[in-house]
Amino acid sequence: MRLVNLNVVFVSLLVLIEVVSVCNGRVLSPAFYRRSCPQIGRIVRSITWSKVAANPTLAAKLLRLHYHDCFVRGCDASILIDSTSGNNTAEKDAIPNRSIGGYDVIDEIKTKLEEECPDIVSCADIVALAARDAISYQFGRPMWQVLTGRKDGRVSLATEASRDLPSGNANFTNLQQQFAGLGLNIIDLVALSGAHTIGVAHCAVFQRRLNATGKGDADPSLDPEYAQFLRTQCTTPPNPAVAVALDANSSVSFDSHYFVGLRHNKGLLRSDAALLTDPRSARVVKSFQGFRVFMANFGLSMKKMGAIGVKKGARDDGEIRKNCRVVNAAN
């Protein structure tokens, strides 16, 4: 089981070595746009950083956008496609995706890139780069390497998003099986769950944990004081639409406090608490309390997630969308 331990070896995430990632025969590279659109990094970073500077909550939204894209049909920007009236309900309108944000940021980046490099940069690559840059803003430097070369998909179905996205109420067995099906191991599961160190969840998502048996008693895996705090947030007055920080310590700072809170039974979602129910994942949770260990592993897991189901061309129905919200018209 892979675990980057600083006592053994620590590779600085500032050193972005030029390697390639092969996924099902498809090759991604950090230098994919070196000749065709060398300004891509500057453009994506400039727009993303300016947006996050104005609205720090966008970091969590752009990261979640990348997650929810990759877990359904792979990283192909299918989550960006708009539904068509009377014809098809797209991923973005599935219940788990209705609180997703950041689409306007992707649109702005795409518009600028089409001006500079028309028909070159995929929406899927923009999503991956914007997620990295949104998190990296607080550090002032790239925090992991993003490989590029994806094509955009042409299919987006709400039914698949409802079926394939991990549930906040999932137990460990379900989470492990779901991640394993995408080529992600237990370390990836814990590392990627660490994204919950930023962002919020609505009371409707976790309210069952506050009334575990229907008699008003909280889930025993919740710290009692934390459970009482959540009740005050969600039931005074009752409002399932109220949002609560996923990490009680730092909802807009990307750090390792999520894992510290988790070990004190302050994981907001059932899927968070589930990471402590397996001894293997619990050990990883413990090690990730150190930020540098967590960040090194998070970067590796983001690279693996970013290679899920990538499309490379017409043979697998891939294209470069002119408008990220609409598939290109058939020739």
mmCIF file of C-alpha atoms in Angstrom:
data_model
loop_
_atom_site.group_PDB
_atom_site.id
_atom_site.type_symbol
_atom_site.label_atom_id
_atom_site.label_comp_id
_atom_site.label_asym_id
_atom_site.label_seq_id
_atom_site.Cartn_x
_atom_site.Cartn_y
_atom_site.Cartn_z
ATOM 1 C CA MET A 1 0.000 0.000 0.000
ATOM 2 C CA ARG A 2 1.466 3.335 -1.095
ATOM 3 C CA LEU A 3 2.064 5.919 1.582
ATOM 4 C CA VAL A 4 4.497 8.773 1.198
ATOM 5 C CA ASN A 5 6.240 9.100 4.575
ATOM 6 C CA LEU A 6 8.510 12.052 5.195
ATOM 7 C CA ASN A 7 10.739 9.961 7.430
ATOM 8 C CA VAL A 8 11.527 7.767 4.446
ATOM 9 C CA VAL A 9 11.349 10.086 1.467
ATOM 10 C CA PHE A 10 9.718 13.411 0.712
ATOM 11 C CA VAL A 11 9.591 14.645 -2.839
ATOM 12 C CA SER A 12 8.845 18.352 -2.952
ATOM 13 C CA LEU A 13 5.677 19.158 -4.810
ATOM 14 C CA LEU A 14 7.414 22.258 -6.095
ATOM 15 C CA VAL A 15 9.550 20.099 -8.350
ATOM 16 C CA LEU A 16 7.183 19.239 -11.167
ATOM 17 C CA ILE A 17 9.043 16.520 -13.004
ATOM 18 C CA GLU A 18 8.008 15.786 -16.532
ATOM 19 C CA VAL A 19 6.551 12.333 -16.550
ATOM 20 C CA VAL A 20 3.617 10.812 -18.333
ATOM 21 C CA SER A 21 0.656 8.866 -17.011
ATOM 22 C CA VAL A 22 -0.781 5.983 -18.960
ATOM 23 C CA CYS A 23 -4.419 5.049 -18.354
ATOM 24 C CA ASN A 24 -5.911 2.279 -20.476
ATOM 25 C CA GLY A 25 -3.367 3.000 -23.199
ATOM 26 C CA ARG A 26 -4.029 6.750 -23.193
ATOM 27 C CA VAL A 27 -1.091 9.012 -22.445
ATOM 28 C CA LEU A 28 -1.340 12.265 -20.492
ATOM 29 C CA SER A 29 1.579 14.654 -20.172
ATOM 30 C CA PRO A 30 2.414 17.859 -18.278
ATOM 31 C CA ALA A 31 3.815 19.186 -21.571
ATOM 32 C CA PHE A 32 0.812 18.377 -23.778
ATOM 33 C CA TYR A 33 0.166 22.047 -24.680
ATOM 34 C CA ARG A 34 3.808 23.160 -24.733
ATOM 35 C CA ARG A 35 3.701 24.033 -28.422
ATOM 36 C CA SER A 36 -0.002 24.313 -29.216
ATOM 37 C CA CYS A 37 -0.974 26.599 -26.299
ATOM 38 C CA PRO A 38 2.013 27.490 -24.101
ATOM 39 C CA GLN A 39 0.049 30.219 -22.303
ATOM 40 C CA ILE A 40 -2.533 27.809 -20.869
ATOM 41 C CA GLY A 41 -0.960 27.637 -17.393
ATOM 42 C CA ARG A 42 -0.749 31.408 -17.038
ATOM 43 C CA ILE A 43 -4.318 31.964 -18.229
ATOM 44 C CA VAL A 44 -5.927 29.322 -16.036
ATOM 45 C CA ARG A 45 -3.936 30.382 -12.984
ATOM 46 C CA SER A 46 -4.580 34.105 -13.453
ATOM 47 C CA ILE A 47 -8.355 33.775 -13.792
ATOM 48 C CA THR A 48 -8.705 31.118 -11.086
ATOM 49 C CA TRP A 49 -6.579 32.991 -8.555
ATOM 50 C CA SER A 50 -8.445 36.251 -9.140
ATOM 51 C CA LYS A 51 -11.792 34.515 -8.617
ATOM 52 C CA VAL A 52 -10.680 32.687 -5.452
ATOM 53 C CA ALA A 53 -9.140 35.884 -4.083
ATOM 54 C CA ALA A 54 -12.533 37.571 -4.434
ATOM 55 C CA ASN A 55 -14.488 34.559 -3.144
ATOM 56 C CA PRO A 56 -12.500 31.995 -1.092
ATOM 57 C CA THR A 57 -15.423 29.529 -1.089
ATOM 58 C CA LEU A 58 -14.771 28.932 -4.796
ATOM 59 C CA ALA A 59 -11.753 26.772 -3.993
ATOM 60 C CA ALA A 60 -13.929 24.020 -2.550
ATOM 61 C CA LYS A 61 -16.446 24.366 -5.372
ATOM 62 C CA LEU A 62 -13.877 24.013 -8.151
ATOM 63 C CA LEU A 63 -12.245 21.056 -6.434
ATOM 64 C CA ARG A 64 -15.634 19.368 -5.998
ATOM 65 C CA LEU A 65 -16.445 20.063 -9.648
ATOM 66 C CA HIS A 66 -13.355 18.075 -10.670
ATOM 67 C CA TYR A 67 -14.233 15.193 -8.304
ATOM 68 C CA HIS A 68 -17.809 14.949 -9.497
ATOM 69 C CA ASP A 69 -16.694 15.048 -13.111
ATOM 70 C CA CYS A 70 -14.128 12.267 -12.787
ATOM 71 C CA PHE A 71 -16.347 9.868 -10.817
ATOM 72 C CA VAL A 72 -18.945 9.810 -13.625
ATOM 73 C CA ARG A 73 -17.737 8.671 -17.064
ATOM 74 C CA GLY A 74 -14.193 9.650 -16.149
ATOM 75 C CA CYS A 75 -12.565 13.083 -16.378
ATOM 76 C CA ASP A 76 -14.288 14.245 -19.557
ATOM 77 C CA ALA A 77 -16.078 17.462 -18.512
ATOM 78 C CA SER A 78 -19.448 15.749 -18.899
ATOM 79 C CA ILE A 79 -20.582 17.553 -15.734
ATOM 80 C CA LEU A 80 -20.389 20.866 -17.611
ATOM 81 C CA ILE A 81 -22.942 19.940 -20.280
ATOM 82 C CA ASP A 82 -26.330 21.639 -19.940
ATOM 83 C CA SER A 83 -29.557 19.656 -19.970
ATOM 84 C CA THR A 84 -31.677 19.913 -23.105
ATOM 85 C CA SER A 85 -35.377 20.646 -22.821
ATOM 86 C CA GLY A 86 -37.572 17.571 -23.056
ATOM 87 C CA ASN A 87 -34.664 15.463 -24.222
ATOM 88 C CA ASN A 88 -31.937 14.823 -21.725
ATOM 89 C CA THR A 89 -31.330 15.668 -18.072
ATOM 90 C CA ALA A 90 -27.578 16.141 -17.714
ATOM 91 C CA GLU A 91 -25.257 15.330 -14.800
ATOM 92 C CA LYS A 92 -25.247 18.859 -13.420
ATOM 93 C CA ASP A 93 -28.986 18.590 -12.727
ATOM 94 C CA ALA A 94 -28.739 15.323 -10.776
ATOM 95 C CA ILE A 95 -29.608 15.766 -7.095
ATOM 96 C CA PRO A 96 -26.004 15.244 -5.856
ATOM 97 C CA ASN A 97 -24.786 17.966 -8.248
ATOM 98 C CA ARG A 98 -27.362 20.678 -7.654
ATOM 99 C CA SER A 99 -25.126 22.408 -5.109
ATOM 100 C CA ILE A 100 -22.082 22.357 -7.408
ATOM 101 C CA GLY A 101 -20.649 25.739 -8.356
ATOM 102 C CA GLY A 102 -17.794 27.223 -10.353
ATOM 103 C CA TYR A 103 -19.244 26.739 -13.834
ATOM 104 C CA ASP A 104 -18.884 30.445 -14.610
ATOM 105 C CA VAL A 105 -15.165 30.300 -13.809
ATOM 106 C CA ILE A 106 -14.665 27.447 -16.271
ATOM 107 C CA ASP A 107 -16.658 29.377 -18.882
ATOM 108 C CA GLU A 108 -14.466 32.461 -18.462
ATOM 109 C CA ILE A 109 -11.265 30.441 -18.759
ATOM 110 C CA LYS A 110 -12.571 28.631 -21.834
ATOM 111 C CA THR A 111 -13.556 31.902 -23.510
ATOM 112 C CA LYS A 112 -10.080 33.330 -22.983
ATOM 113 C CA LEU A 113 -8.361 30.170 -24.188
ATOM 114 C CA GLU A 114 -10.520 30.056 -27.316
ATOM 115 C CA GLU A 115 -9.328 33.596 -28.077
ATOM 116 C CA GLU A 116 -5.686 32.623 -27.590
ATOM 117 C CA CYS A 117 -5.678 28.985 -28.755
ATOM 118 C CA PRO A 118 -8.902 28.191 -30.655
ATOM 119 C CA ASP A 119 -10.016 24.548 -30.746
ATOM 120 C CA ILE A 120 -6.970 23.393 -28.773
ATOM 121 C CA VAL A 121 -7.702 23.110 -25.028
ATOM 122 C CA SER A 122 -10.324 20.707 -23.698
ATOM 123 C CA CYS A 123 -12.831 21.650 -21.040
ATOM 124 C CA ALA A 124 -11.780 18.527 -19.137
ATOM 125 C CA ASP A 125 -8.200 19.810 -18.856
ATOM 126 C CA ILE A 126 -9.475 23.220 -17.754
ATOM 127 C CA VAL A 127 -11.467 21.608 -14.931
ATOM 128 C CA ALA A 128 -8.408 19.685 -13.727
ATOM 129 C CA LEU A 129 -6.116 22.719 -13.869
ATOM 130 C CA ALA A 130 -8.630 25.073 -12.241
ATOM 131 C CA ALA A 131 -9.144 22.646 -9.339
ATOM 132 C CA ARG A 132 -5.386 22.524 -8.699
ATOM 133 C CA ASP A 133 -4.965 26.293 -9.025
ATOM 134 C CA ALA A 134 -7.960 27.009 -6.773
ATOM 135 C CA ILE A 135 -6.320 25.081 -3.938
ATOM 136 C CA SER A 136 -2.847 26.405 -4.761
ATOM 137 C CA TYR A 137 -3.881 30.055 -4.462
ATOM 138 C CA GLN A 138 -3.479 30.082 -0.673
ATOM 139 C CA PHE A 139 0.081 28.746 -1.026
ATOM 140 C CA GLY A 140 1.138 30.910 -3.961
ATOM 141 C CA ARG A 141 2.543 27.954 -5.898
ATOM 142 C CA PRO A 142 1.332 24.788 -7.682
ATOM 143 C CA MET A 143 0.684 22.108 -5.065
ATOM 144 C CA TRP A 144 0.599 19.111 -7.409
ATOM 145 C CA GLN A 145 1.321 18.296 -11.004
ATOM 146 C CA VAL A 146 -1.595 18.201 -13.448
ATOM 147 C CA LEU A 147 -1.163 16.038 -16.524
ATOM 148 C CA THR A 148 -3.092 17.149 -19.623
ATOM 149 C CA GLY A 149 -4.277 15.745 -22.922
ATOM 150 C CA ARG A 150 -7.876 14.802 -22.136
ATOM 151 C CA LYS A 151 -10.691 15.169 -24.631
ATOM 152 C CA ASP A 152 -14.249 16.161 -23.782
ATOM 153 C CA GLY A 153 -17.089 13.660 -23.685
ATOM 154 C CA ARG A 154 -20.335 13.974 -25.588
ATOM 155 C CA VAL A 155 -22.695 12.227 -23.161
ATOM 156 C CA SER A 156 -24.015 13.514 -19.819
ATOM 157 C CA LEU A 157 -26.775 11.716 -17.891
ATOM 158 C CA ALA A 158 -28.220 12.674 -14.514
ATOM 159 C CA THR A 159 -29.067 9.034 -13.854
ATOM 160 C CA GLU A 160 -25.389 8.087 -14.025
ATOM 161 C CA ALA A 161 -24.390 10.853 -11.625
ATOM 162 C CA SER A 162 -27.004 9.712 -9.111
ATOM 163 C CA ARG A 163 -25.725 6.147 -9.445
ATOM 164 C CA ASP A 164 -21.956 6.654 -9.533
ATOM 165 C CA LEU A 165 -21.120 9.517 -7.165
ATOM 166 C CA PRO A 166 -20.009 8.462 -3.664
ATOM 167 C CA SER A 167 -22.674 9.081 -1.040
ATOM 168 C CA GLY A 168 -22.097 11.073 2.122
ATOM 169 C CA ASN A 169 -23.957 8.253 3.891
ATOM 170 C CA ALA A 170 -21.785 5.439 2.533
ATOM 171 C CA ASN A 171 -20.077 2.945 4.835
ATOM 172 C CA PHE A 172 -16.436 1.918 4.446
ATOM 173 C CA THR A 173 -17.144 -1.236 2.416
ATOM 174 C CA ASN A 174 -19.180 0.697 -0.132
ATOM 175 C CA LEU A 175 -16.595 3.453 -0.361
ATOM 176 C CA GLN A 176 -13.708 1.048 -0.810
ATOM 177 C CA GLN A 177 -15.519 -0.906 -3.507
ATOM 178 C CA GLN A 178 -16.510 2.250 -5.350
ATOM 179 C CA PHE A 179 -12.994 3.665 -5.292
ATOM 180 C CA ALA A 180 -11.411 0.324 -6.185
ATOM 181 C CA GLY A 181 -13.667 0.125 -9.218
ATOM 182 C CA LEU A 182 -11.977 3.282 -10.469
ATOM 183 C CA GLY A 183 -8.458 2.082 -9.733
ATOM 184 C CA LEU A 184 -8.128 3.989 -6.463
ATOM 185 C CA ASN A 185 -6.848 2.308 -3.296
ATOM 186 C CA ILE A 186 -7.414 2.936 0.416
ATOM 187 C CA ILE A 187 -4.737 5.627 0.605
ATOM 188 C CA ASP A 188 -6.415 7.418 -2.307
ATOM 189 C CA LEU A 189 -9.777 7.084 -0.557
ATOM 190 C CA VAL A 190 -8.469 8.715 2.622
ATOM 191 C CA ALA A 191 -6.375 11.329 0.807
ATOM 192 C CA LEU A 192 -9.213 12.404 -1.489
ATOM 193 C CA SER A 193 -11.613 12.505 1.458
ATOM 194 C CA GLY A 194 -9.224 15.088 2.879
ATOM 195 C CA ALA A 195 -10.748 17.569 0.437
ATOM 196 C CA HIS A 196 -13.391 17.923 3.155
ATOM 197 C CA THR A 197 -10.935 20.160 4.966
ATOM 198 C CA ILE A 198 -12.657 22.930 2.986
ATOM 199 C CA GLY A 199 -16.248 23.495 1.920
ATOM 200 C CA VAL A 200 -19.657 22.921 3.448
ATOM 201 C CA ALA A 201 -22.462 20.366 3.541
ATOM 202 C CA HIS A 202 -26.156 21.067 3.896
ATOM 203 C CA CYS A 203 -28.001 19.795 6.937
ATOM 204 C CA ALA A 204 -30.167 17.554 4.761
ATOM 205 C CA VAL A 205 -27.067 15.507 3.882
ATOM 206 C CA PHE A 206 -26.173 14.539 7.460
ATOM 207 C CA GLN A 207 -29.365 15.103 9.471
ATOM 208 C CA ARG A 208 -29.889 11.354 9.944
ATOM 209 C CA ARG A 209 -26.729 11.298 12.058
ATOM 210 C CA LEU A 210 -28.446 13.626 14.514
ATOM 211 C CA ASN A 211 -31.431 11.292 14.890
ATOM 212 C CA ALA A 212 -29.901 7.876 14.394
ATOM 213 C CA THR A 213 -32.784 5.729 15.715
ATOM 214 C CA GLY A 214 -35.661 8.143 15.286
ATOM 215 C CA LYS A 215 -35.675 8.936 18.996
ATOM 216 C CA GLY A 216 -33.498 12.039 18.848
ATOM 217 C CA ASP A 217 -30.249 10.292 19.724
ATOM 218 C CA ALA A 218 -27.140 11.122 17.727
ATOM 219 C CA ASP A 219 -24.961 8.652 15.862
ATOM 220 C CA PRO A 220 -22.628 7.247 18.561
ATOM 221 C CA SER A 221 -19.639 7.851 16.281
ATOM 222 C CA LEU A 222 -20.225 11.620 16.665
ATOM 223 C CA ASP A 223 -18.626 13.545 19.498
ATOM 224 C CA PRO A 224 -21.608 14.529 21.768
ATOM 225 C CA GLU A 225 -20.660 18.201 21.962
ATOM 226 C CA TYR A 226 -20.154 18.349 18.208
ATOM 227 C CA ALA A 227 -23.527 16.659 17.662
ATOM 228 C CA GLN A 228 -25.178 19.286 19.877
ATOM 229 C CA PHE A 229 -23.461 22.045 17.915
ATOM 230 C CA LEU A 230 -24.792 20.567 14.671
ATOM 231 C CA ARG A 231 -28.303 20.454 16.114
ATOM 232 C CA THR A 232 -28.138 24.147 16.932
ATOM 233 C CA GLN A 233 -27.068 24.860 13.361
ATOM 234 C CA CYS A 234 -29.672 22.678 11.671
ATOM 235 C CA THR A 235 -32.762 22.812 13.888
ATOM 236 C CA THR A 236 -32.988 26.356 15.239
ATOM 237 C CA PRO A 237 -35.200 26.845 13.313
ATOM 238 C CA PRO A 238 -35.329 23.546 11.368
ATOM 239 C CA ASN A 239 -33.797 24.131 7.959
ATOM 240 C CA PRO A 240 -32.231 21.311 5.902
ATOM 241 C CA ALA A 241 -30.839 23.904 3.476
ATOM 242 C CA VAL A 242 -28.496 25.421 6.075
ATOM 243 C CA ALA A 243 -24.829 24.775 5.280
ATOM 244 C CA VAL A 244 -22.279 23.675 7.892
ATOM 245 C CA ALA A 245 -18.499 23.603 7.475
ATOM 246 C CA LEU A 246 -17.171 20.125 6.665
ATOM 247 C CA ASP A 247 -14.125 20.931 8.792
ATOM 248 C CA ALA A 248 -15.181 22.708 11.974
ATOM 249 C CA ASN A 249 -11.675 24.120 12.407
ATOM 250 C CA SER A 250 -10.989 25.656 8.993
ATOM 251 C CA SER A 251 -13.633 25.660 6.280
ATOM 252 C CA VAL A 252 -11.678 27.821 3.786
ATOM 253 C CA SER A 253 -8.079 26.861 4.614
ATOM 254 C CA PHE A 254 -6.678 23.796 2.889
ATOM 255 C CA ASP A 255 -4.847 21.991 5.687
ATOM 256 C CA SER A 256 -4.865 18.704 7.613
ATOM 257 C CA HIS A 257 -7.279 19.780 10.376
ATOM 258 C CA TYR A 258 -9.921 17.534 8.831
ATOM 259 C CA PHE A 259 -7.960 14.476 9.965
ATOM 260 C CA VAL A 260 -7.379 15.900 13.438
ATOM 261 C CA GLY A 261 -11.102 16.487 13.824
ATOM 262 C CA LEU A 262 -11.906 13.085 12.397
ATOM 263 C CA ARG A 263 -9.844 11.355 15.086
ATOM 264 C CA HIS A 264 -11.855 13.312 17.669
ATOM 265 C CA ASN A 265 -15.114 11.980 16.187
ATOM 266 C CA LYS A 266 -15.908 15.255 14.451
ATOM 267 C CA GLY A 267 -16.299 13.904 10.944
ATOM 268 C CA LEU A 268 -19.433 15.590 9.627
ATOM 269 C CA LEU A 269 -20.613 12.933 7.182
ATOM 270 C CA ARG A 270 -21.120 9.235 7.748
ATOM 271 C CA SER A 271 -18.613 8.638 4.956
ATOM 272 C CA ASP A 272 -16.056 10.666 6.935
ATOM 273 C CA ALA A 273 -16.601 8.675 10.138
ATOM 274 C CA ALA A 274 -16.426 5.464 8.083
ATOM 275 C CA LEU A 275 -12.706 6.013 7.523
ATOM 276 C CA LEU A 276 -12.106 5.137 11.179
ATOM 277 C CA THR A 277 -14.014 1.846 11.004
ATOM 278 C CA ASP A 278 -11.282 0.021 9.083
ATOM 279 C CA PRO A 279 -7.871 -0.376 10.746
ATOM 280 C CA ARG A 280 -5.995 0.227 7.497
ATOM 281 C CA SER A 281 -7.715 3.506 6.684
ATOM 282 C CA ALA A 282 -7.631 4.548 10.341
ATOM 283 C CA ARG A 283 -3.826 4.276 10.272
ATOM 284 C CA VAL A 284 -3.706 6.458 7.188
ATOM 285 C CA VAL A 285 -5.998 9.011 8.849
ATOM 286 C CA LYS A 286 -3.575 9.167 11.771
ATOM 287 C CA SER A 287 -0.554 9.725 9.521
ATOM 288 C CA PHE A 288 -2.356 12.443 7.545
ATOM 289 C CA GLN A 289 -2.646 14.667 10.603
ATOM 290 C CA GLY A 290 0.756 15.941 9.454
ATOM 291 C CA PHE A 291 0.093 18.383 6.636
ATOM 292 C CA ARG A 292 3.170 17.646 4.522
ATOM 293 C CA VAL A 293 2.484 13.907 4.560
ATOM 294 C CA PHE A 294 -1.164 14.518 3.664
ATOM 295 C CA MET A 295 -0.322 17.012 0.913
ATOM 296 C CA ALA A 296 2.256 14.765 -0.719
ATOM 297 C CA ASN A 297 -0.224 11.875 -0.850
ATOM 298 C CA PHE A 298 -3.102 14.133 -1.862
ATOM 299 C CA GLY A 299 -1.150 15.318 -4.888
ATOM 300 C CA LEU A 300 -0.430 11.741 -5.973
ATOM 301 C CA SER A 301 -4.067 10.735 -5.512
ATOM 302 C CA MET A 302 -5.303 13.758 -7.463
ATOM 303 C CA LYS A 303 -3.044 12.726 -10.340
ATOM 304 C CA LYS A 304 -4.498 9.201 -10.241
ATOM 305 C CA MET A 305 -8.058 10.475 -10.059
ATOM 306 C CA GLY A 306 -7.381 12.857 -12.928
ATOM 307 C CA ALA A 307 -6.491 9.902 -15.171
ATOM 308 C CA ILE A 308 -9.786 8.048 -14.677
ATOM 309 C CA GLY A 309 -11.485 7.218 -17.966
ATOM 310 C CA VAL A 310 -9.766 9.934 -19.985
ATOM 311 C CA LYS A 311 -10.777 10.274 -23.622
ATOM 312 C CA LYS A 312 -8.207 10.896 -26.324
ATOM 313 C CA GLY A 313 -10.141 11.213 -29.555
ATOM 314 C CA ALA A 314 -12.964 10.251 -31.866
ATOM 315 C CA ARG A 315 -12.536 6.520 -31.257
ATOM 316 C CA ASP A 316 -13.829 6.931 -27.708
ATOM 317 C CA ASP A 317 -16.229 9.746 -28.600
ATOM 318 C CA GLY A 318 -13.897 12.511 -27.455
ATOM 319 C CA GLU A 319 -13.732 16.041 -28.812
ATOM 320 C CA ILE A 320 -12.615 19.583 -27.964
ATOM 321 C CA ARG A 321 -15.799 21.484 -27.158
ATOM 322 C CA LYS A 322 -16.042 25.056 -28.370
ATOM 323 C CA ASN A 323 -18.497 25.770 -25.568
ATOM 324 C CA CYS A 324 -18.060 23.706 -22.406
ATOM 325 C CA ARG A 325 -21.822 23.619 -21.852
ATOM 326 C CA VAL A 326 -22.742 22.189 -25.267
ATOM 327 C CA VAL A 327 -21.399 19.291 -27.322
ATOM 328 C CA ASN A 328 -20.142 20.247 -30.751
ATOM 329 C CA ALA A 329 -22.535 19.919 -33.631
ATOM 330 C CA ALA A 330 -22.054 16.791 -35.710
ATOM 331 C CA ASN A 331 -20.124 17.393 -38.930
#
